[in-house]
């Protein structure tokens, strides 16, 4: 790939090299034997290299590091960017003209949508697929994969839509409505996106389930919590005949929605409606500003998520950013090695607690300075 | 109760608040002792606020005018919030102007003003733990938007709600087209005082500074404002912040350090945005976001509903133009619809003198439940 004049070759080469290193790290880190055998570089080494690259390539990050007088060789000192920033300015080490894609936030919490420019989708895809294979499609070679989401188009603007499309392509890849042995699945097909503004397409969900039964393959349903609530409402007590293994990826909360359903109630209702077990429901946590995701352990405690080796999650003090010891609740700070060309460290408004076993408990959104009497909170208004 | 009796109660309240404002009067001493014990503002801050923002200097005739314009009600109820500690006086005055049956639910966090007024007026109103409004009653309520929304759902049909929730002030400075130049130092000092009072917790407190003009003019004003904020901090230091306020500040400081250069100005921070037309509301605690624009009217129109107060410097035509632009756009998502925005010069944003967002508004508009 030739670098445009607006990005120096040195920086482009650095970025390319970092992408290769991160992909290799991901490949090796999910296979313990390989790691041992290869003596792969450490998370810390890679994080330091990415931080140094971002310091050189992104003036805003450089300003922030200098203002804090932070030593970016120390991971705890790498400033984490508040997610609000993605709504205010472009966060990228590269110029706009070489964006491979841009993922946008849903825009439910502010007047503007945040955007995360991506220069290299190969890294995004490899990381998402490796983790998806390990956490969501474990012991599944092939499955009928559908999403209770709206067809995102050929070039999804949401990272979730993109990831769901990837899973459909990789773990299924065949037409869903025609002959099971037919042509390969077209990634731009609308066939397996079973929700739109009218609601959930129950008929095609039933058809997908039948095809899975016919093929003797599992059915994997990718959905947001809100879409699953809509599904239950549409079914209105009716049950769907599903194959013996039906797995559901549940992502997202009810931010900005009028209807909220408790997680245990939702899972119990889904198990009844889709004739599956609650341990086949796997929570996923992701966000536009991150390249990587977290998943619940299959059959593990709901609400406890585990990060892949290339993502580190800490609870930090909301008023200083200091990393808190395991067991203490704080704001989630992510160090995502996948965010090579944007922001290595991200600070969210989600409260988490890190457990001794590495699990991350999601505790909900942190309360902001309350909107007392007359005051508006920070983030209440950004335009 | 006759007009005469309502007038007597109102005047008794007025006399009581004048005593509270007096640092040498028993009531004034008691009030200051209560504030010293628990209030997060520094003593110079609440002392300045008492002097500048409490309407104890309102004229007798001005006060009695309320009797003529306040809509009569069978009963009036007042729900107060802790951070509008001086607002208790005006809210109770409005209710007393309406009716003889006034019930006040003071803030649990800071009920000092309401309690002292109750004692000093020998029970011109009732202090209650919970509101018990009935159809036809008027309710003057302060609090968070969520508290007010909840209250709205709890009141019986036929109640008149006057909700006063979130809001903020915006300072707008216009570069003069012709000489002579305005005195930027005076303007900056006035704005710094507006910012320091209540540590920006009030709905009249400026949070953003919009400069309509050149970048150079904005930079000149920023220099003057920076000095003024430092100067004001010396005489009126910032008080205590809650942990959530500190968390907001940490995030904001991180954010603006990424976006551009910011300068610590006293205890707060002044951020001059390198990008034009970007509005970011900083957290409370004497933090200001200065933004340059070529058209303040267009820039602020989309967020007009959130702005309860304007500080204006350098033009006289902006208020009418802005109100025209926002015609029909309710304040704060329709919840707060008690009247027009307030416009005042820099240095006077925190001096409502019974013309603030709650008082002599045309028709005392309320939300009928």
XYZ file of C-alpha atoms in Angstrom, chain B residues 109-329:
221
model
C -29.527 19.379 52.692
C -29.795 23.107 53.230
C -33.004 24.328 54.787
C -31.506 27.245 56.707
C -33.046 30.122 54.772
C -36.570 28.691 54.782
C -36.392 27.820 58.462
C -35.121 31.249 59.496
C -37.761 32.963 57.391
C -40.409 30.780 58.992
C -39.262 31.686 62.494
C -38.824 35.389 61.756
C -42.241 35.808 60.122
C -43.895 33.923 62.976
C -45.307 31.363 60.617
C -46.353 33.377 57.562
C -46.186 30.029 55.837
C -46.112 26.396 56.883
C -43.031 24.166 56.793
C -43.893 20.655 55.666
C -42.106 17.389 55.006
C -44.108 16.459 51.942
C -46.169 18.405 49.408
C -49.902 17.751 49.419
C -51.124 19.879 46.546
C -54.707 19.702 45.419
C -56.318 20.559 42.082
C -56.115 24.309 41.464
C -53.103 24.815 43.726
C -49.868 26.308 42.410
C -46.580 24.504 42.993
C -43.224 26.277 42.737
C -40.621 23.576 42.501
C -36.846 23.627 42.222
C -34.722 20.571 41.620
C -33.127 18.301 39.088
C -35.002 17.652 35.871
C -35.630 14.084 36.961
C -37.012 15.244 40.330
C -39.325 17.663 38.580
C -40.428 15.067 36.085
C -41.243 12.751 38.974
C -43.135 15.508 40.759
C -45.075 16.237 37.594
C -46.275 12.655 37.609
C -47.274 12.798 41.253
C -49.340 15.986 41.274
C -53.080 15.686 40.909
C -54.760 16.860 37.729
C -55.552 20.555 37.773
C -52.424 21.642 39.648
C -50.361 24.493 38.241
C -46.691 23.551 38.249
C -43.924 26.161 37.980
C -40.867 23.933 37.524
C -37.337 25.299 37.759
C -34.827 22.700 36.748
C -31.519 22.717 34.955
C -30.275 25.584 32.900
C -27.179 27.593 32.388
C -25.842 30.942 31.422
C -23.939 31.868 28.299
C -21.831 34.979 27.923
C -21.714 36.540 24.484
C -19.172 39.179 23.545
C -19.422 41.100 20.295
C -16.371 42.630 18.700
C -17.143 46.260 17.979
C -17.254 47.255 14.343
C -16.002 50.730 15.038
C -13.846 52.496 17.629
C -13.782 53.116 20.477
C -13.014 49.653 21.746
C -14.888 48.362 24.758
C -12.964 48.032 27.963
C -12.101 44.342 27.888
C -10.638 44.339 31.384
C -13.886 45.634 32.896
C -15.943 43.185 30.879
C -13.674 40.332 31.893
C -13.771 41.215 35.559
C -17.561 41.317 35.513
C -17.744 37.941 33.804
C -15.213 36.454 36.213
C -17.408 37.517 39.115
C -20.501 36.035 37.426
C -18.542 32.795 37.057
C -17.210 32.692 40.592
C -20.533 33.285 42.326
C -22.073 30.002 43.451
C -19.055 28.281 41.857
C -21.150 28.023 38.678
C -23.869 25.923 40.275
C -26.638 28.386 39.467
C -28.831 28.445 36.403
C -27.672 31.999 35.759
C -23.998 31.024 35.956
C -22.075 31.401 32.706
C -20.532 28.201 31.414
C -19.640 29.148 27.870
C -18.243 32.346 26.412
C -19.069 33.052 22.798
C -17.066 35.709 21.009
C -18.570 36.960 17.776
C -15.619 38.466 16.020
C -12.039 37.772 15.109
C -9.738 35.195 16.652
C -7.413 37.984 17.723
C -10.190 39.773 19.580
C -11.142 36.521 21.304
C -7.543 35.925 22.323
C -7.325 39.454 23.723
C -10.463 38.898 25.738
C -9.229 35.489 26.893
C -6.080 37.118 28.248
C -8.137 39.650 30.162
C -10.529 36.973 31.386
C -7.700 34.766 32.546
C -6.284 37.592 34.667
C -9.716 38.445 36.012
C -10.454 34.848 37.019
C -7.158 34.688 38.882
C -7.893 38.004 40.566
C -11.402 36.982 41.639
C -10.123 33.668 42.954
C -7.896 35.551 45.386
C -10.798 37.373 47.001
C -13.498 34.721 46.501
C -11.869 31.296 46.576
C -13.645 28.293 45.155
C -15.361 26.090 47.727
C -15.640 22.345 48.046
C -16.569 20.143 45.143
C -18.349 16.830 45.357
C -16.619 13.719 44.084
C -18.898 13.571 41.044
C -18.120 17.211 40.264
C -14.418 16.441 40.523
C -14.886 13.456 38.241
C -16.592 15.658 35.659
C -13.729 18.121 35.890
C -11.143 15.381 35.424
C -12.888 14.223 32.261
C -13.311 17.735 30.958
C -9.693 18.664 31.571
C -8.598 15.517 29.760
C -10.943 16.356 26.919
C -9.833 19.946 26.416
C -6.151 19.087 26.772
C -6.647 16.864 23.752
C -8.640 19.457 21.826
C -6.293 22.382 22.348
C -4.489 24.488 24.898
C -6.147 25.320 28.145
C -5.006 27.432 31.051
C -5.647 27.054 34.728
C -7.266 30.284 35.827
C -7.610 30.372 39.568
C -9.130 27.109 40.716
C -10.906 26.603 37.418
C -9.810 26.388 33.842
C -10.268 28.541 30.772
C -10.309 26.708 27.466
C -10.077 28.707 24.265
C -11.290 26.370 21.570
C -9.062 26.392 18.483
C -12.041 25.298 16.432
C -14.820 27.761 15.682
C -18.468 27.083 16.432
C -17.890 24.134 18.740
C -19.961 24.230 21.903
C -18.945 22.158 24.872
C -20.472 22.756 28.273
C -17.753 22.579 30.885
C -18.420 21.153 34.329
C -19.198 23.460 37.217
C -16.317 24.680 39.345
C -15.345 27.892 37.507
C -14.572 26.365 34.150
C -15.234 28.261 30.950
C -15.236 27.233 27.341
C -14.515 30.131 25.006
C -15.639 29.699 21.441
C -15.189 32.021 18.476
C -17.914 32.427 15.914
C -18.960 34.695 13.126
C -22.614 34.343 14.048
C -23.578 33.877 17.700
C -27.257 33.874 16.893
C -27.021 30.904 14.536
C -24.605 29.068 16.788
C -26.756 29.280 19.904
C -30.151 28.797 18.338
C -30.075 24.969 18.474
C -29.365 24.977 22.205
C -31.529 27.963 23.064
C -33.858 25.814 25.127
C -31.086 25.038 27.587
C -30.032 28.627 28.127
C -31.760 30.443 30.962
C -29.488 33.448 31.123
C -27.355 35.494 28.783
C -24.561 37.868 29.615
C -24.221 40.300 26.743
C -21.404 42.686 25.993
C -21.016 44.852 22.941
C -24.487 44.971 21.441
C -28.037 45.832 22.378
C -29.834 44.103 19.552
C -29.016 40.470 20.408
C -31.797 39.808 22.968
C -34.639 40.733 20.629
C -33.042 38.890 17.720
C -32.508 35.783 19.812
C -36.032 35.693 21.187
C -37.354 36.131 17.667
C -35.163 33.284 16.478
C -36.371 31.020 19.256
C -40.008 31.938 19.091
C -42.058 28.975 20.140
C -39.081 26.944 21.280
